[in-house]
Coordinates of C-alpha atoms in Angstrom, one line a residue:
M1 CA 91.1 122.3 114.8
Q2 CA 92.6 119.1 113.3
D3 CA 94.9 119.6 110.3
R4 CA 93.8 118.1 106.9
V5 CA 95.8 115.3 105.4
V6 CA 97.5 116.8 102.3
A7 CA 98.6 115.1 99.0
L8 CA 100.3 116.7 96.1
T9 CA 99.7 115.9 92.4
I10 CA 102.3 116.9 89.8
G11 CA 101.0 116.8 86.3
G12 CA 99.2 118.4 83.4
S13 CA 95.9 120.3 83.3
D14 CA 93.1 119.0 81.1
S15 CA 90.8 121.9 79.9
S16 CA 87.9 119.4 79.5
G17 CA 88.1 118.6 83.2
G18 CA 88.2 114.8 82.7
A19 CA 91.7 113.8 83.4
G20 CA 95.0 115.2 84.7
I21 CA 95.0 117.6 87.6
A22 CA 91.3 118.0 87.5
A23 CA 90.6 114.2 88.0
D24 CA 93.3 114.0 90.7
L25 CA 91.9 116.8 92.9
K26 CA 88.4 115.5 92.6
T27 CA 89.6 112.0 93.6
M28 CA 91.6 113.2 96.5
A29 CA 88.7 115.2 97.8
A30 CA 86.5 112.1 97.6
F31 CA 88.8 110.4 100.1
G32 CA 88.8 113.5 102.4
V33 CA 92.3 114.5 101.5
H34 CA 93.3 118.0 100.6
G35 CA 94.9 118.0 97.1
A36 CA 97.6 120.5 96.2
A37 CA 98.9 120.8 92.6
A38 CA 102.0 121.6 90.6
I39 CA 101.3 122.0 86.9
T40 CA 103.8 120.6 84.4
A41 CA 101.9 121.5 81.3
V42 CA 98.7 123.2 80.2
T43 CA 96.7 121.4 77.5
A44 CA 94.0 122.6 75.2
Q45 CA 91.7 119.7 74.6
T46 CA 88.2 118.5 74.2
S47 CA 86.5 115.2 75.1
L48 CA 87.7 114.0 71.7
V49 CA 91.2 115.4 71.0
V50 CA 94.2 117.1 72.5
D51 CA 94.7 120.2 70.4
S52 CA 98.0 121.5 72.0
V53 CA 100.3 121.1 75.0
F54 CA 102.3 124.0 76.5
Q55 CA 105.1 123.1 79.0
V56 CA 105.4 125.5 81.9
P57 CA 108.9 126.9 82.5
L58 CA 111.0 124.5 84.6
E59 CA 111.7 127.1 87.2
L60 CA 108.0 127.7 87.8
L61 CA 107.4 124.0 88.2
Q62 CA 110.1 123.8 90.8
R63 CA 108.8 126.8 92.7
Q64 CA 105.3 125.3 92.7
I65 CA 106.6 122.1 94.3
E66 CA 108.8 123.9 96.8
M67 CA 105.9 126.1 98.0
V68 CA 103.7 123.1 98.7
L69 CA 106.5 121.0 100.3
D70 CA 107.5 123.9 102.6
D71 CA 104.0 125.0 103.5
M72 CA 101.7 122.0 103.6
R73 CA 104.1 119.0 104.0
P74 CA 102.1 116.5 102.0
R75 CA 102.1 112.9 103.1
G76 CA 101.7 111.5 99.6
I77 CA 102.8 112.8 96.1
K78 CA 101.9 111.5 92.7
T79 CA 103.2 112.4 89.2
G80 CA 101.3 112.2 86.0
L81 CA 102.2 113.9 82.7
I82 CA 105.9 115.0 82.8
P83 CA 106.7 116.1 79.3
S84 CA 110.5 116.6 79.4
V85 CA 113.7 115.0 80.6
A86 CA 114.7 118.1 82.5
M87 CA 111.4 118.1 84.4
I88 CA 111.7 114.4 85.2
E89 CA 115.2 114.8 86.5
A90 CA 114.3 118.0 88.5
I91 CA 111.3 116.3 90.1
A92 CA 113.3 113.2 91.0
E93 CA 116.0 115.3 92.7
M94 CA 113.4 117.3 94.7
L95 CA 111.5 114.2 95.8
A96 CA 114.3 111.7 96.4
R97 CA 113.9 112.0 100.2
G98 CA 110.3 113.2 100.3
P99 CA 107.0 111.6 101.1
L100 CA 105.6 108.4 99.5
L101 CA 105.7 108.8 95.7
V102 CA 103.2 107.3 93.2
V103 CA 104.3 107.4 89.6
D104 CA 101.6 107.2 86.9
P105 CA 103.7 107.0 83.7
V106 CA 101.4 109.0 81.5
M107 CA 102.4 108.6 77.9
V108 CA 99.2 108.6 75.8
A109 CA 96.0 110.5 76.4
G110 CA 92.7 108.6 76.5
T111 CA 92.0 110.2 73.1
G112 CA 95.0 108.3 71.7
D113 CA 97.3 111.4 71.4
R114 CA 100.9 110.9 72.4
L115 CA 101.9 113.2 75.3
T116 CA 105.5 112.4 75.8
T117 CA 108.6 111.8 73.6
E118 CA 110.9 108.7 73.5
D119 CA 113.7 110.5 75.2
T120 CA 111.7 110.8 78.5
L121 CA 111.6 107.0 78.9
G122 CA 115.3 106.7 79.9
A123 CA 115.0 109.4 82.4
L124 CA 111.8 107.9 83.9
R125 CA 113.5 104.5 84.3
A126 CA 116.7 106.0 85.7
T127 CA 115.4 108.6 88.1
L128 CA 111.7 108.3 89.0
I129 CA 111.0 104.6 89.1
P130 CA 113.8 103.9 91.6
I131 CA 112.3 106.3 94.1
A132 CA 108.6 105.4 93.6
A133 CA 106.7 103.7 96.3
V134 CA 104.2 102.6 93.7
I135 CA 104.1 102.8 89.9
T136 CA 100.8 102.3 88.1
P137 CA 101.1 101.6 84.3
N138 CA 98.4 100.2 82.1
I139 CA 99.3 97.4 79.8
A140 CA 100.6 99.6 77.0
E141 CA 102.7 101.7 79.3
A142 CA 104.1 98.6 81.0
E143 CA 105.1 97.1 77.6
V144 CA 107.0 100.3 76.8
L145 CA 108.7 100.5 80.2
T146 CA 109.7 96.8 80.3
N147 CA 110.3 96.1 76.6
R148 CA 108.0 93.2 77.0
T149 CA 104.8 92.1 75.1
I150 CA 102.0 91.6 77.6
A151 CA 99.3 89.3 76.3
S152 CA 98.3 87.3 79.3
L153 CA 97.8 87.5 83.1
A154 CA 101.2 85.7 83.5
D155 CA 102.8 88.5 81.3
R156 CA 101.3 91.1 83.6
R157 CA 102.7 89.4 86.6
Q158 CA 106.2 89.3 85.1
A159 CA 106.0 92.9 83.9
A160 CA 105.2 93.9 87.5
R161 CA 108.2 91.9 88.8
D162 CA 110.4 93.7 86.2
L163 CA 109.2 97.1 87.4
V164 CA 110.0 96.2 91.0
A165 CA 113.4 95.0 89.8
M166 CA 114.0 98.5 88.4
G167 CA 113.7 99.9 91.9
A168 CA 110.0 100.6 92.5
G169 CA 108.7 99.7 95.9
A170 CA 105.6 98.2 94.3
A171 CA 104.2 98.0 90.8
I172 CA 100.6 97.7 89.7
V173 CA 100.0 96.6 86.1
K174 CA 96.4 97.5 85.4
G175 CA 94.2 95.1 83.5
G176 CA 91.6 97.5 82.2
H177 CA 92.8 97.0 78.6
A178 CA 93.2 93.3 78.8
Q179 CA 90.9 90.7 77.1
G180 CA 88.5 89.1 79.5
E181 CA 88.4 90.0 83.2
A182 CA 90.1 93.3 84.2
V183 CA 92.5 91.8 86.8
D184 CA 95.2 94.2 88.1
V185 CA 98.5 92.7 89.2
F186 CA 100.2 94.2 92.3
C187 CA 103.7 93.3 93.0
D188 CA 106.3 94.2 95.7
S189 CA 109.3 92.4 97.2
D190 CA 107.0 89.6 98.3
G191 CA 105.9 88.8 94.7
P192 CA 102.7 89.3 92.7
V193 CA 99.1 89.4 94.0
D194 CA 96.1 89.5 91.6
I195 CA 93.4 92.1 92.3
P196 CA 90.3 91.0 90.5
G197 CA 87.4 93.4 89.9
S198 CA 83.6 92.9 90.1
G199 CA 83.4 92.0 86.4
R200 CA 83.3 94.2 83.3
I201 CA 81.1 97.3 83.9
D202 CA 78.4 98.1 81.4
A203 CA 79.1 101.8 81.0
P204 CA 80.0 104.3 78.2
E205 CA 83.6 104.7 77.2
V206 CA 85.3 106.8 79.9
H207 CA 88.1 109.3 80.3
G208 CA 90.5 109.9 83.3
T209 CA 90.6 106.4 84.8
G210 CA 94.3 106.2 85.0
C211 CA 94.7 109.6 86.7
A212 CA 91.9 108.8 89.2
Y213 CA 93.3 105.4 90.0
S214 CA 96.8 106.7 90.9
A215 CA 95.3 109.6 92.8
A216 CA 93.2 107.2 94.8
I217 CA 96.3 105.3 95.7
T218 CA 98.1 108.5 96.7
A219 CA 95.3 109.7 98.9
Q220 CA 95.1 106.3 100.7
L221 CA 98.9 106.2 101.2
A222 CA 98.7 109.7 102.7
L223 CA 96.0 108.4 105.1
G224 CA 98.3 105.6 106.2
L225 CA 97.1 102.6 104.3
S226 CA 99.6 100.1 102.8
P227 CA 100.3 100.0 99.1
L228 CA 98.4 96.7 98.7
E229 CA 95.4 98.1 100.7
S230 CA 95.5 101.2 98.6
A231 CA 95.6 99.3 95.4
R232 CA 92.5 97.2 96.4
G233 CA 90.7 100.4 97.6
A234 CA 91.5 102.2 94.3
K235 CA 90.2 99.3 92.3
A236 CA 86.8 99.4 94.1
F237 CA 86.7 103.2 94.0
L238 CA 87.3 103.3 90.2
E239 CA 84.6 100.7 89.5
R240 CA 82.1 102.9 91.3
A241 CA 83.3 106.1 89.6
I242 CA 83.0 104.4 86.2
L243 CA 79.6 103.1 86.9
R244 CA 78.3 106.6 87.7
S245 CA 80.0 108.4 84.8
S246 CA 78.0 110.4 82.3
R247 CA 78.9 112.3 79.2
A248 CA 79.9 116.0 79.4
G249 CA 80.7 116.2 75.6
P250 CA 80.6 114.1 72.5
G251 CA 83.7 112.1 73.5
P252 CA 84.4 109.6 76.3
A253 CA 82.6 110.4 79.5
P254 CA 84.6 111.7 82.5
I255 CA 84.4 109.4 85.4
N256 CA 82.4 110.6 88.5
P257 CA 84.5 110.2 91.6
C258 CA 82.3 112.3 93.8
S259 CA 78.7 111.0 93.4
K260 CA 76.9 109.5 96.4
P261 CA 76.5 105.7 96.6
Q262 CA 73.5 104.1 94.9
S263 CA 72.1 100.5 95.2
V264 CA 74.7 98.8 93.1
G265 CA 75.7 95.8 95.2
V266 CA 79.3 95.4 96.1
R267 CA 80.2 98.7 94.5
N268 CA 78.5 100.5 97.4
Q269 CA 80.9 99.1 100.0
P270 CA 83.3 101.7 101.5
V271 CA 86.7 101.9 99.8
G272 CA 89.9 103.0 101.4
N273 CA 89.0 105.6 103.9
P274 CA 86.6 108.0 102.2
T275 CA 84.9 110.8 104.2
E276 CA 81.2 111.5 104.0
P277 CA 79.5 113.3 102.5
H278 CA 81.9 112.9 99.6
S279 CA 81.5 109.1 99.3
P280 CA 83.6 107.8 96.4
T281 CA 81.6 105.9 94.0
D282 CA 92.2 102.5 82.3
S283 CA 93.2 105.4 80.6

């Protein structure tokens, strides 16, 4: 029997099932990767609002990570919501010599609720970004991390360069919240590369895109793809997942990473290295 490829997600739970660990595990499964999880925080939320956030004890988080690292030896790891400086520093220390790391710098929920405090930014810049293989901020997150206003595609390219200069192996500044075409900018030591999409998608407002995007990159890295290949695959994957989203409550619709392909042109093309029958379709 062949062993499954394993990836680990470290982040918060979303009781509505649209984002966080729930979105990560569904996305990893869509790529045929077994997703393990370490929970940093438990949230009580609906499709409309985050009611409360409870941080797990630091020792419990560390034990969760240790158990997965020792038992399953994941080939890729991603971080999402990390609500405290102590957690950021502990995770960075544990993963400094570990597998490829994708950092999704979650700061604000799709509902608009702030999920982290200002004092976590310094720890993120000092400890996690320098050991990241890839960091995946949206425009608002990139502005905070780089202290730069991002109003144009050229600004996105420079912000991505700045994040690589902070130590990240590669940075992707997502264009989902930009005016006009949603062009993502990938940058590594070779400089920036634009990743255009297939045009704006006519779909309801959605929830969980940032989590699924970074999880898709993590899964593909674990499968052996390069960061640039993974970024392109994640872009196509997310377009399909958004296109097939449907509402589960009165708020933004959770994306659908696991539905089977339909006749939707280029969005039906295989992305990354998904495994049938779970064909994969900016928070």
